[in-house]
Amino acid sequence: MAVRIRMKRMGRTHRPFYRICVMDARRPRDGAAIEEVGTYDPMKTEKSDRVTLKIDRVEHWLSVGAQPTEKVAVLIRKFKENDWGTAKTPPPTAAPQVKQAPAAEEASADAPAEEGAEAAESTEG
């Protein structure tokens, strides 16, 4: 009998939750398990809280020949080494830069605006 350590999906739509189970490889994904050895909740924000394992039972099953799936092997390694990685900080946001016009264009652009302002002042008074 080929024994695998793999995840059984639980939870609801758009809210996954997995049980890490020891199962016969020929069983369906959500079928009967030989033993449940942990859980994986990918929706938790703290990475170290996502996985719970009975590491002594996992070691037992690995010693008698159970093969973990790729994802479960990664979770076991991270759990043993307590290596969950560092959280990425978002890049700092800066105020948008205003494009500076060349000095020659500024002088010619300001002249008509100033003339219009002076004309408006003279009509008011």
N, CA, C and O atoms as a MOPAC input file, in Angstrom:
PM7 MOZYME 1SCF
protein

 N      0.85800 1    -1.18500 1     0.00000 1
 C      0.00000 1     0.00000 1     0.00000 1
 C      0.89600 1     1.23800 1     0.00000 1
 O      1.79600 1     1.35700 1     0.83100 1
 N      0.64600 1     2.15700 1    -0.93400 1
 C      1.40600 1     3.41100 1    -1.01500 1
 C      0.75300 1     4.44200 1    -0.09500 1
 O     -0.40700 1     4.81100 1    -0.27800 1
 N      1.50400 1     4.88900 1     0.87800 1
 C      0.97600 1     5.84000 1     1.85700 1
 C      1.56000 1     7.22200 1     1.56600 1
 O      2.76600 1     7.37400 1     1.37100 1
 N      0.68000 1     8.22500 1     1.54200 1
 C      1.09000 1     9.59400 1     1.27600 1
 C      0.67100 1    10.48200 1     2.44100 1
 O     -0.33700 1    10.23300 1     3.10200 1
 N      1.45900 1    11.51500 1     2.67400 1
 C      1.06500 1    12.56600 1     3.60700 1
 C      0.64300 1    13.72800 1     2.72900 1
 O      1.46700 1    14.32800 1     2.03800 1
 N     -0.63000 1    14.04000 1     2.75800 1
 C     -1.15000 1    15.07200 1     1.86300 1
 C     -2.25800 1    15.86500 1     2.53700 1
 O     -2.65500 1    15.58300 1     3.66700 1
 N     -2.74800 1    16.86800 1     1.81000 1
 C     -3.76400 1    17.75200 1     2.38200 1
 C     -5.15400 1    17.36300 1     1.92000 1
 O     -5.37200 1    17.00100 1     0.76300 1
 N     -6.08400 1    17.44700 1     2.85300 1
 C     -7.49800 1    17.21000 1     2.57800 1
 C     -8.20100 1    18.55600 1     2.71200 1
 O     -8.10500 1    19.20300 1     3.75500 1
 N     -8.90400 1    18.98200 1     1.66900 1
 C     -9.52300 1    20.30900 1     1.68400 1
 C    -10.79700 1    20.29100 1     2.50600 1
 O    -11.65200 1    19.41600 1     2.37200 1
 N    -10.88400 1    21.30400 1     3.36700 1
 C    -12.07800 1    21.51500 1     4.17900 1
 C    -12.49900 1    22.96800 1     3.94800 1
 O    -12.04500 1    23.59500 1     2.99000 1
 N    -13.34300 1    23.49700 1     4.79600 1
 C    -13.72500 1    24.90300 1     4.68600 1
 C    -14.84000 1    25.09700 1     3.68000 1
 O    -15.53000 1    24.15400 1     3.29500 1
 N    -14.99900 1    26.34600 1     3.26200 1
 C    -16.07800 1    26.66100 1     2.32900 1
 C    -15.50400 1    27.35700 1     1.09900 1
 O    -14.28700 1    27.48300 1     0.96700 1
 N    -16.36000 1    27.79900 1     0.21800 1
 C    -15.93800 1    28.47700 1    -0.99500 1
 C    -15.21500 1    29.77000 1    -0.63600 1
 O    -15.69200 1    30.53900 1     0.19800 1
 N    -14.09500 1    30.00700 1    -1.24700 1
 C    -13.26700 1    31.20300 1    -1.04000 1
 C    -12.71400 1    31.30500 1     0.37700 1
 O    -12.21900 1    32.36700 1     0.75600 1
 N    -12.78000 1    30.25200 1     1.16100 1
 C    -12.20700 1    30.22400 1     2.51800 1
 C    -11.63400 1    28.83700 1     2.76100 1
 O    -12.19700 1    28.05300 1     3.52400 1
 N    -10.49300 1    28.52800 1     2.10000 1
 C     -9.94700 1    27.16900 1     2.21500 1
 C     -9.33900 1    26.90600 1     3.58600 1
 O     -8.85300 1    27.81000 1     4.26700 1
 N     -9.38600 1    25.66000 1     3.95300 1
 C     -8.76700 1    25.15100 1     5.17300 1
 C     -8.38900 1    23.71700 1     4.86800 1
 O     -9.17700 1    22.98000 1     4.27500 1
 N     -7.20200 1    23.31400 1     5.26300 1
 C     -6.72500 1    21.97400 1     4.92400 1
 C     -6.34000 1    21.20500 1     6.18200 1
 O     -5.80500 1    21.77200 1     7.13500 1
 N     -6.62000 1    19.90800 1     6.16800 1
 C     -6.09800 1    19.00300 1     7.18500 1
 C     -4.95500 1    18.23300 1     6.53200 1
 O     -5.08600 1    17.74300 1     5.41000 1
 N     -3.85100 1    18.13200 1     7.23300 1
 C     -2.71800 1    17.35600 1     6.73600 1
 C     -2.92000 1    15.93600 1     7.24500 1
 O     -2.91700 1    15.68700 1     8.45100 1
 N     -3.09400 1    15.01200 1     6.30800 1
 C     -3.49500 1    13.64500 1     6.64100 1
 C     -2.54400 1    12.62600 1     6.05300 1
 O     -1.88000 1    12.86700 1     5.04500 1
 N     -2.49700 1    11.47500 1     6.71400 1
 C     -1.80300 1    10.30300 1     6.18900 1
 C     -2.88200 1     9.46500 1     5.53300 1
 O     -3.83700 1     9.04700 1     6.18700 1
 N     -2.72500 1     9.21300 1     4.20200 1
 C     -3.77400 1     8.52600 1     3.44700 1
 C     -3.16700 1     7.51000 1     2.49000 1
 O     -1.99500 1     7.59000 1     2.12400 1
 N     -3.99300 1     6.56100 1     2.09900 1
 C     -3.63100 1     5.66100 1     1.01200 1
 C     -3.64700 1     6.50000 1    -0.26500 1
 O     -4.57500 1     7.28000 1    -0.47900 1
 N     -2.64300 1     6.34800 1    -1.10200 1
 C     -2.51800 1     7.16400 1    -2.30800 1
 C     -3.67300 1     6.94300 1    -3.27900 1
 O     -3.95100 1     7.80500 1    -4.11200 1
 N     -4.33800 1     5.81700 1    -3.18300 1
 C     -5.43000 1     5.51500 1    -4.11900 1
 C     -6.76000 1     6.10300 1    -3.68900 1
 O     -7.73200 1     6.04900 1    -4.44200 1
 N     -6.81700 1     6.65800 1    -2.50400 1
 C     -8.05200 1     7.26400 1    -2.00800 1
 C     -8.29600 1     8.62200 1    -2.65500 1
 O     -7.34200 1     9.27400 1    -3.08100 1
 N     -9.55000 1     9.06400 1    -2.74000 1
 C     -9.80700 1    10.40900 1    -3.25700 1
 C     -9.28500 1    11.48200 1    -2.30300 1
 O     -9.01200 1    11.21100 1    -1.13400 1
 N     -9.15300 1    12.69600 1    -2.82000 1
 C     -8.55700 1    13.79300 1    -2.04300 1
 C     -9.24400 1    13.97300 1    -0.68800 1
 O     -8.56900 1    14.11700 1     0.33200 1
 N    -10.55400 1    13.96700 1    -0.66800 1
 C    -11.29200 1    14.20100 1     0.57200 1
 C    -11.82100 1    12.90800 1     1.18100 1
 O    -12.78100 1    12.92800 1     1.95000 1
 N    -11.19900 1    11.79100 1     0.83800 1
 C    -11.64200 1    10.49300 1     1.33400 1
 C    -11.19400 1    10.24000 1     2.76800 1
 O    -10.69100 1    11.13100 1     3.45300 1
 N    -11.39000 1     9.00400 1     3.19800 1
 C    -11.05200 1     8.61000 1     4.56200 1
 C     -9.53600 1     8.60100 1     4.74500 1
 O     -8.78700 1     8.13400 1     3.88600 1
 N     -9.10900 1     9.13100 1     5.88400 1
 C     -7.68300 1     9.20700 1     6.18700 1
 C     -7.30500 1     8.13500 1     7.20000 1
 O     -8.12900 1     7.69900 1     8.00400 1
 N     -6.05200 1     7.72300 1     7.14500 1
 C     -5.53200 1     6.79900 1     8.14600 1
 C     -5.34900 1     7.55200 1     9.45900 1
 O     -5.74400 1     7.08200 1    10.52600 1
 N     -4.73800 1     8.73800 1     9.35700 1
 C     -4.51100 1     9.56000 1    10.55000 1
 C     -4.37900 1    11.01600 1    10.12800 1
 O     -3.82100 1    11.32000 1     9.07300 1
 N     -4.90100 1    11.91700 1    10.96400 1
 C     -4.74200 1    13.35300 1    10.73700 1
 C     -3.61100 1    13.84600 1    11.62000 1
 O     -3.63900 1    13.67700 1    12.83900 1
 N     -2.59900 1    14.46800 1    10.98300 1
 C     -1.40600 1    14.85800 1    11.72800 1
 C     -1.21300 1    16.37700 1    11.82900 1
 O     -0.23300 1    16.83100 1    12.42000 1
 N     -2.12800 1    17.16200 1    11.26500 1
 C     -1.97600 1    18.60800 1    11.37100 1
 C     -2.99500 1    19.35100 1    10.53800 1
 O     -3.88500 1    18.76000 1     9.92700 1
 N     -2.83800 1    20.68300 1    10.52900 1
 C     -3.72700 1    21.53900 1     9.75600 1
 C     -2.92200 1    22.61600 1     9.04800 1
 O     -1.79300 1    22.92200 1     9.43300 1
 N     -3.52200 1    23.19000 1     8.00200 1
 C     -2.92900 1    24.30400 1     7.26600 1
 C     -4.05000 1    25.26900 1     6.91900 1
 O     -5.00400 1    24.90500 1     6.23200 1
 N     -3.92800 1    26.51200 1     7.40000 1
 C     -4.92900 1    27.54100 1     7.14000 1
 C     -4.25800 1    28.69700 1     6.39700 1
 O     -3.66100 1    29.56500 1     7.03500 1
 N     -4.34100 1    28.73000 1     5.06000 1
 C     -3.64500 1    29.76400 1     4.29800 1
 C     -4.23100 1    31.15800 1     4.45800 1
 O     -3.62600 1    32.12400 1     3.99200 1
 N     -5.36900 1    31.29700 1     5.08900 1
 C     -6.00300 1    32.60300 1     5.21700 1
 C     -5.50200 1    33.38900 1     6.42600 1
 O     -5.80500 1    34.57700 1     6.54400 1
 N     -4.75000 1    32.76700 1     7.32200 1
 C     -4.22200 1    33.49300 1     8.47200 1
 C     -3.14200 1    34.45400 1     8.01600 1
 O     -2.34500 1    34.13000 1     7.13500 1
 N     -3.11300 1    35.64400 1     8.61700 1
 C     -2.15600 1    36.65700 1     8.19500 1
 C     -0.75500 1    36.36200 1     8.71700 1
 O      0.22000 1    36.62100 1     8.01100 1
 N     -0.62500 1    35.83700 1     9.91000 1
 C      0.68000 1    35.50700 1    10.49100 1
 C      1.12800 1    34.16200 1     9.93500 1
 O      0.47700 1    33.14300 1    10.17000 1
 N      2.23000 1    34.15400 1     9.20300 1
 C      2.67600 1    32.94000 1     8.51900 1
 C      2.97800 1    31.79500 1     9.46800 1
 O      2.71500 1    30.63900 1     9.13700 1
 N      3.52400 1    32.08900 1    10.64100 1
 C      3.88900 1    31.01000 1    11.55500 1
 C      2.66400 1    30.35400 1    12.18700 1
 O      2.76700 1    29.24500 1    12.71200 1
 N      1.51500 1    31.01300 1    12.14800 1
 C      0.28400 1    30.43500 1    12.71000 1
 C     -0.48200 1    29.59100 1    11.70500 1
 O     -1.46800 1    28.95000 1    12.07000 1
 N     -0.05800 1    29.57600 1    10.46100 1
 C     -0.81200 1    28.87700 1     9.42300 1
 C     -0.75200 1    27.36500 1     9.54800 1
 O     -1.70600 1    26.67700 1     9.18300 1
 N      0.35500 1    26.83700 1    10.05800 1
 C      0.55600 1    25.38600 1    10.09000 1
 C      0.62100 1    24.89500 1    11.52700 1
 O      1.31100 1    25.47900 1    12.36300 1
 N     -0.10100 1    23.82100 1    11.80600 1
 C      0.05900 1    23.09100 1    13.06100 1
 C      0.33700 1    21.64200 1    12.68400 1
 O     -0.33800 1    21.07600 1    11.82400 1
 N      1.32100 1    21.05400 1    13.32400 1
 C      1.69500 1    19.66600 1    13.02500 1
 C      1.98000 1    18.89900 1    14.30900 1
 O      2.50100 1    19.45200 1    15.27800 1
 N      1.63100 1    17.62300 1    14.29900 1
 C      2.09400 1    16.70000 1    15.33600 1
 C      3.38600 1    16.11500 1    14.77800 1
 O      3.38000 1    15.07600 1    14.11800 1
 N      4.49100 1    16.80100 1    15.05600 1
 C      5.75200 1    16.47400 1    14.39600 1
 C      6.23300 1    15.06600 1    14.73700 1
 O      6.89300 1    14.43300 1    13.91300 1
 N      5.91900 1    14.56300 1    15.92300 1
 C      6.34100 1    13.20500 1    16.26500 1
 C      5.62200 1    12.17100 1    15.40200 1
 O      6.22000 1    11.16600 1    15.01700 1
 N      4.34800 1    12.40600 1    15.09600 1
 C      3.60100 1    11.48400 1    14.23300 1
 C      4.05900 1    11.59300 1    12.78100 1
 O      4.11300 1    10.59200 1    12.06800 1
 N      4.38700 1    12.80400 1    12.34700 1
 C      4.90100 1    12.99400 1    10.99100 1
 C      6.22100 1    12.23800 1    10.84800 1
 O      6.43400 1    11.53800 1     9.85800 1
 N      7.10000 1    12.37900 1    11.83100 1
 C      8.38400 1    11.66700 1    11.80500 1
 C      8.16800 1    10.15100 1    11.76400 1
 O      8.86900 1     9.43400 1    11.05000 1
 N      7.19200 1     9.67500 1    12.53800 1
 C      6.89700 1     8.23600 1    12.53800 1
 C      6.50000 1     7.77100 1    11.14300 1
 O      7.03200 1     6.77900 1    10.64400 1
 N      5.57400 1     8.47800 1    10.51500 1
 C      5.09900 1     8.06600 1     9.19500 1
 C      6.18500 1     8.17800 1     8.14100 1
 O      6.25500 1     7.35000 1     7.23200 1
 N      7.03300 1     9.19300 1     8.25200 1
 C      8.14700 1     9.30100 1     7.30800 1
 C      9.12600 1     8.14400 1     7.49600 1
 O      9.69800 1     7.64600 1     6.52600 1
 N      9.31700 1     7.71700 1     8.75400 1
 C     10.26500 1     6.63000 1     9.02600 1
 C      9.77400 1     5.27900 1     8.50500 1
 O     10.58100 1     4.40000 1     8.20500 1
 N      8.45600 1     5.11100 1     8.39700 1
 C      7.93300 1     3.83500 1     7.90200 1
 C      7.63500 1     3.89000 1     6.40200 1
 O      7.06500 1     2.94800 1     5.85100 1
 N      8.01900 1     4.99400 1     5.73500 1
 C      7.95500 1     5.02700 1     4.28200 1
 C      6.88200 1     5.87700 1     3.64800 1
 O      6.71800 1     5.83300 1     2.42900 1
 N      6.14400 1     6.65000 1     4.42000 1
 C      5.12600 1     7.52900 1     3.82300 1
 C      5.81500 1     8.65100 1     3.05700 1
 O      6.82000 1     9.19400 1     3.51600 1
 N      5.28100 1     8.99900 1     1.89700 1
 C      5.85500 1    10.04400 1     1.05800 1
 C      4.98700 1    11.29600 1     1.13600 1
 O      3.78900 1    11.22800 1     0.86400 1
 N      5.57500 1    12.45000 1     1.50600 1
 C      4.78100 1    13.68600 1     1.52300 1
 C      4.64600 1    14.25600 1     0.11400 1
 O      5.51200 1    14.05100 1    -0.73600 1
 N      3.55300 1    14.97200 1    -0.12100 1
 C      3.41900 1    15.69100 1    -1.38100 1
 C      4.38300 1    16.87600 1    -1.35600 1
 O      4.96700 1    17.17500 1    -0.31500 1
 N      4.55300 1    17.55300 1    -2.49300 1
 C      5.51500 1    18.65900 1    -2.56500 1
 C      5.16700 1    19.76100 1    -1.57000 1
 O      6.03800 1    20.23300 1    -0.84000 1
 N      3.91400 1    20.17200 1    -1.53500 1
 C      3.49000 1    21.25600 1    -0.64200 1
 C      3.65500 1    20.85000 1     0.81900 1
 O      4.12200 1    21.64600 1     1.63400 1
 N      3.28300 1    19.64600 1     1.14800 1
 C      3.40300 1    19.18200 1     2.53800 1
 C      4.87300 1    19.07200 1     2.92600 1
 O      5.22400 1    19.37100 1     4.06800 1
 N      5.73200 1    18.65500 1     2.02000 1
 C      7.16400 1    18.57400 1     2.32500 1
 C      7.71700 1    19.96100 1     2.64600 1
 O      8.53300 1    20.10300 1     3.55700 1
 N      7.28600 1    20.98000 1     1.91300 1
 C      7.71700 1    22.35000 1     2.18300 1
 C      7.21000 1    22.80100 1     3.54500 1
 O      7.95400 1    23.41800 1     4.30800 1
 N      5.95600 1    22.50300 1     3.86000 1
 C      5.38700 1    22.90200 1     5.15300 1
 C      6.10100 1    22.20200 1     6.31500 1
 O      6.33200 1    22.81200 1     7.35900 1
 N      6.44900 1    20.92400 1     6.13600 1
 C      7.17300 1    20.19500 1     7.18200 1
 C      8.55100 1    20.81400 1     7.39800 1
 O      8.97700 1    21.01300 1     8.53600 1
 N      9.24200 1    21.11800 1     6.30500 1
 C     10.57100 1    21.73600 1     6.41800 1
 C     10.49000 1    23.08200 1     7.13200 1
 O     11.28500 1    23.35400 1     8.03100 1
 N      9.53600 1    23.92300 1     6.74000 1
 C      9.40000 1    25.23500 1     7.37200 1
 C      9.02900 1    25.10800 1     8.84300 1
 O      9.49900 1    25.88600 1     9.67300 1
 N      8.18300 1    24.12300 1     9.17100 1
 C      7.77400 1    23.91500 1    10.55300 1
 C      8.95500 1    23.47000 1    11.41000 1
 O      9.11700 1    23.93800 1    12.53700 1
 N      9.78400 1    22.56300 1    10.87800 1
 C     10.94700 1    22.07500 1    11.62600 1
 C     11.98100 1    23.17400 1    11.83300 1
 O     12.52500 1    23.31900 1    12.92800 1
 N     12.25100 1    23.94200 1    10.79100 1
 C     13.28600 1    24.98000 1    10.86100 1
 C     12.76300 1    26.30400 1    11.42000 1
 O     13.54200 1    27.21800 1    11.69000 1
 N     11.45700 1    26.40300 1    11.59000 1
 C     10.81900 1    27.64800 1    12.01900 1
 C     11.26300 1    28.79700 1    11.10800 1
 O     11.57300 1    29.89500 1    11.57000 1
 N     11.28400 1    28.51500 1     9.81900 1
 C     11.72200 1    29.47900 1     8.81000 1
 C     10.52200 1    29.86400 1     7.95100 1
 O     10.23300 1    29.21300 1     6.94800 1
 N      9.83500 1    30.91600 1     8.34800 1
 C      8.63700 1    31.34900 1     7.63400 1
 C      8.92400 1    32.51200 1     6.71300 1
 O      8.01400 1    33.01500 1     6.05500 1
 N     10.17500 1    32.95200 1     6.65000 1
 C     10.52500 1    34.07200 1     5.77900 1
 C     10.20100 1    35.39500 1     6.45000 1
 O      9.60300 1    35.43300 1     7.52500 1
 N     10.59900 1    36.46200 1     5.80900 1
 C     10.31400 1    37.78900 1     6.33600 1
 C      9.18800 1    38.40700 1     5.52400 1
 O      9.06100 1    38.17700 1     4.32200 1
 N      8.39400 1    39.18000 1     6.19900 1
 C      7.29000 1    39.84700 1     5.51300 1
 C      7.83900 1    40.97300 1     4.65700 1
 O      8.69900 1    41.73800 1     5.09400 1
 N      7.34500 1    41.06600 1     3.46100 1
 C      7.79600 1    42.11700 1     2.56900 1
 C      7.10900 1    43.42500 1     2.94400 1
 O      5.89000 1    43.47400 1     3.11200 1
 N      7.90000 1    44.47500 1     3.07200 1
 C      7.31700 1    45.78200 1     3.34700 1
 C      7.05600 1    46.46700 1     2.01500 1
 O      7.86500 1    46.36000 1     1.09400 1
 N      5.94800 1    47.16100 1     1.90700 1
 C      5.67200 1    47.83100 1     0.63900 1
 C      6.66500 1    48.95500 1     0.39900 1
 O      7.16800 1    49.54300 1     1.35700 1
 N      6.95600 1    49.26400 1    -0.84700 1
 C      7.90200 1    50.35100 1    -1.12300 1
 C      7.32600 1    51.67900 1    -0.65900 1
 O      6.11000 1    51.86800 1    -0.68800 1
 N      8.17800 1    52.60000 1    -0.23200 1
 C      7.66900 1    53.88600 1     0.24100 1
 C      7.02000 1    54.64400 1    -0.91300 1
 O      7.48300 1    54.60800 1    -2.05300 1
 N      5.94800 1    55.31900 1    -0.58000 1
 C      5.26600 1    56.09800 1    -1.60600 1
 C      5.75100 1    57.53400 1    -1.53600 1
 O      5.91100 1    58.09400 1    -0.45200 1
 N      5.97700 1    58.11400 1    -2.67600 1
 C      6.44800 1    59.49700 1    -2.75600 1
 C      5.38500 1    60.32400 1    -3.46700 1
 O      4.58000 1    59.80200 1    -4.23800 1
 N      5.40000 1    61.62000 1    -3.19200 1
 C      4.46800 1    62.51200 1    -3.85400 1
 C      4.78300 1    62.53900 1    -5.34900 1
 O      5.94700 1    62.43000 1    -5.73300 1
 N      3.77200 1    62.68300 1    -6.19100 1
 C      4.04600 1    62.73000 1    -7.62600 1
 C      4.88500 1    63.94800 1    -7.97700 1
 O      4.71300 1    65.02600 1    -7.40700 1
 N      5.77900 1    63.76200 1    -8.90700 1
 C      6.66700 1    64.83600 1    -9.32700 1
 C      5.97900 1    65.68600 1   -10.39000 1
 O      5.38400 1    65.16100 1   -11.33100 1
 N      6.06800 1    67.01200 1   -10.22800 1
 C      5.51600 1    67.93700 1   -11.20900 1
 C      6.61500 1    68.23700 1   -12.21400 1
 O      7.74200 1    68.56900 1   -11.84400 1
 N      6.27300 1    68.11500 1   -13.48300 1
 C      7.27900 1    68.36000 1   -14.51400 1
 C      7.59400 1    69.85500 1   -14.56300 1
 O      6.69300 1    70.69400 1   -14.57200 1
 N      8.87300 1    70.16500 1   -14.59400 1
 C      9.32400 1    71.55100 1   -14.66300 1
 C      9.52800 1    71.94000 1   -16.12400 1
 O     10.20900 1    71.23400 1   -16.86900 1
 N      8.93900 1    73.06100 1   -16.53200 1
 C      9.11400 1    73.54400 1   -17.90000 1
 C     10.42300 1    74.30700 1   -17.98500 1
 O     10.85700 1    74.88600 1   -16.98900 1
 N     11.06100 1    74.32500 1   -19.13900 1
 C     12.29700 1    75.09600 1   -19.28700 1
 C     12.04300 1    76.58000 1   -19.01200 1
 O     10.91400 1    77.04600 1   -19.16100 1
 N     13.08000 1    77.32900 1   -18.61300 1
 C     12.96000 1    78.72700 1   -18.21300 1
 C     12.44000 1    79.61100 1   -19.34200 1
 O     11.68800 1    80.54600 1   -19.06800 1
 N     12.80400 1    79.36000 1   -20.58700 1
 C     12.36500 1    80.18700 1   -21.71000 1
 C     10.86000 1    80.06200 1   -21.91100 1
 O     10.19700 1    81.05200 1   -22.22100 1
 N     10.32200 1    78.88200 1   -21.74200 1
 C      8.88700 1    78.70000 1   -21.92500 1
 C      8.10400 1    79.32700 1   -20.78900 1
 O      6.99900 1    79.82500 1   -21.00200 1
 N      8.66700 1    79.31200 1   -19.56400 1
 C      7.97800 1    79.89600 1   -18.42300 1
 C      7.78500 1    81.39200 1   -18.61100 1
 O      6.71000 1    81.91400 1   -18.31400 1
 N      8.81400 1    82.09800 1   -19.10300 1
 C      8.72600 1    83.53900 1   -19.26900 1
 C      7.66500 1    83.88800 1   -20.30200 1
 O      6.89300 1    84.82200 1   -20.08700 1
 N      7.60500 1    83.16600 1   -21.41400 1
 C      6.62800 1    83.47300 1   -22.45200 1
 C      5.22900 1    83.04300 1   -22.02600 1
 O      4.24600 1    83.65700 1   -22.44100 1
 N      5.12200 1    82.00500 1   -21.21200 1
 C      3.82000 1    81.54100 1   -20.76000 1
 C      3.24800 1    82.47400 1   -19.70000 1
 O      2.03300 1    82.66100 1   -19.64200 1
 N      4.10300 1    83.06800 1   -18.85700 1
 C      3.62700 1    83.93800 1   -17.79300 1
 C      3.21100 1    85.31000 1   -18.31700 1
 O      2.32500 1    85.93100 1   -17.72900 1
 N      3.79500 1    85.79400 1   -19.36700 1
 C      3.53500 1    87.13900 1   -19.86500 1
 C      2.07300 1    87.34100 1   -20.25100 1
 O      1.48600 1    88.32300 1   -19.79500 1
 N      1.44500 1    86.49400 1   -21.05100 1
 C      0.05100 1    86.74900 1   -21.40500 1
 C     -0.87600 1    86.64900 1   -20.19400 1
 O     -1.86300 1    87.37900 1   -20.10800 1
 N     -0.57100 1    85.76700 1   -19.27600 1
 C     -1.41600 1    85.62700 1   -18.10200 1
 C     -1.35800 1    86.88900 1   -17.25000 1
 O     -2.38100 1    87.31200 1   -16.71300 1
 N     -0.18600 1    87.49500 1   -17.11800 1
 C     -0.05300 1    88.71200 1   -16.31900 1
 C     -0.76800 1    89.87300 1   -16.96600 1
 O     -1.37100 1    90.68600 1   -16.26600 1
 N     -0.72000 1    89.97700 1   -18.29500 1
 C     -1.38500 1    91.05400 1   -19.00600 1
 C     -2.90000 1    90.96000 1   -18.80400 1
 O     -3.57400 1    91.97200 1   -18.61300 1
 N     -3.42500 1    89.72600 1   -18.84900 1
 C     -4.85700 1    89.53800 1   -18.65500 1
 C     -5.25900 1    89.89600 1   -17.24500 1
 O     -6.35500 1    90.41700 1   -17.04000 1
 N     -4.40400 1    89.63400 1   -16.25600 1
 C     -4.70500 1    89.95300 1   -14.86600 1
 C     -4.71100 1    91.45400 1   -14.67200 1
 O     -5.56400 1    91.97700 1   -13.95600 1
 N     -3.77100 1    92.16400 1   -15.29900 1
 C     -3.73000 1    93.61700 1   -15.17000 1
 C     -4.93200 1    94.25100 1   -15.80300 1
 O     -5.44700 1    95.23800 1   -15.27800 1
 N     -5.40200 1    93.72400 1   -16.91300 1
 C     -6.56300 1    94.28000 1   -17.58900 1
 C     -7.80100 1    94.08800 1   -16.72400 1
 O     -8.66200 1    94.96700 1   -16.67100 1
 N     -7.89900 1    92.94900 1   -16.04800 1
 C     -9.03800 1    92.69700 1   -15.19400 1
 C     -9.04900 1    93.63200 1   -14.01900 1
 O    -10.11900 1    94.06700 1   -13.59400 1
 N     -7.87500 1    93.96500 1   -13.46800 1
 C     -7.78600 1    94.87100 1   -12.32900 1
 C     -8.20000 1    96.29400 1   -12.73600 1
 O     -8.85500 1    96.99300 1   -11.96200 1
 N     -7.82500 1    96.71600 1   -13.93100 1
 C     -8.14200 1    98.07200 1   -14.34900 1
 C     -9.62900 1    98.25300 1   -14.60800 1
 O    -10.13800 1    99.36200 1   -14.44100 1
 N    -10.33600 1    97.22500 1   -15.00500 1
 C    -11.76800 1    97.35800 1   -15.24800 1
 C    -12.56400 1    97.34900 1   -13.96400 1
 O    -13.68400 1    97.85800 1   -13.91700 1
 N    -11.98700 1    96.77000 1   -12.91500 1
 C    -12.70900 1    96.69400 1   -11.65200 1
 C    -12.76900 1    98.06400 1   -10.95900 1
 O    -13.79600 1    98.43100 1   -10.38800 1
 N    -11.68100 1    98.80000 1   -11.01600 1
 C    -11.56300 1    99.99500 1   -10.21000 1
 C    -12.05400 1   101.21400 1   -10.81100 1
 O    -11.99100 1   102.27600 1   -10.19300 1

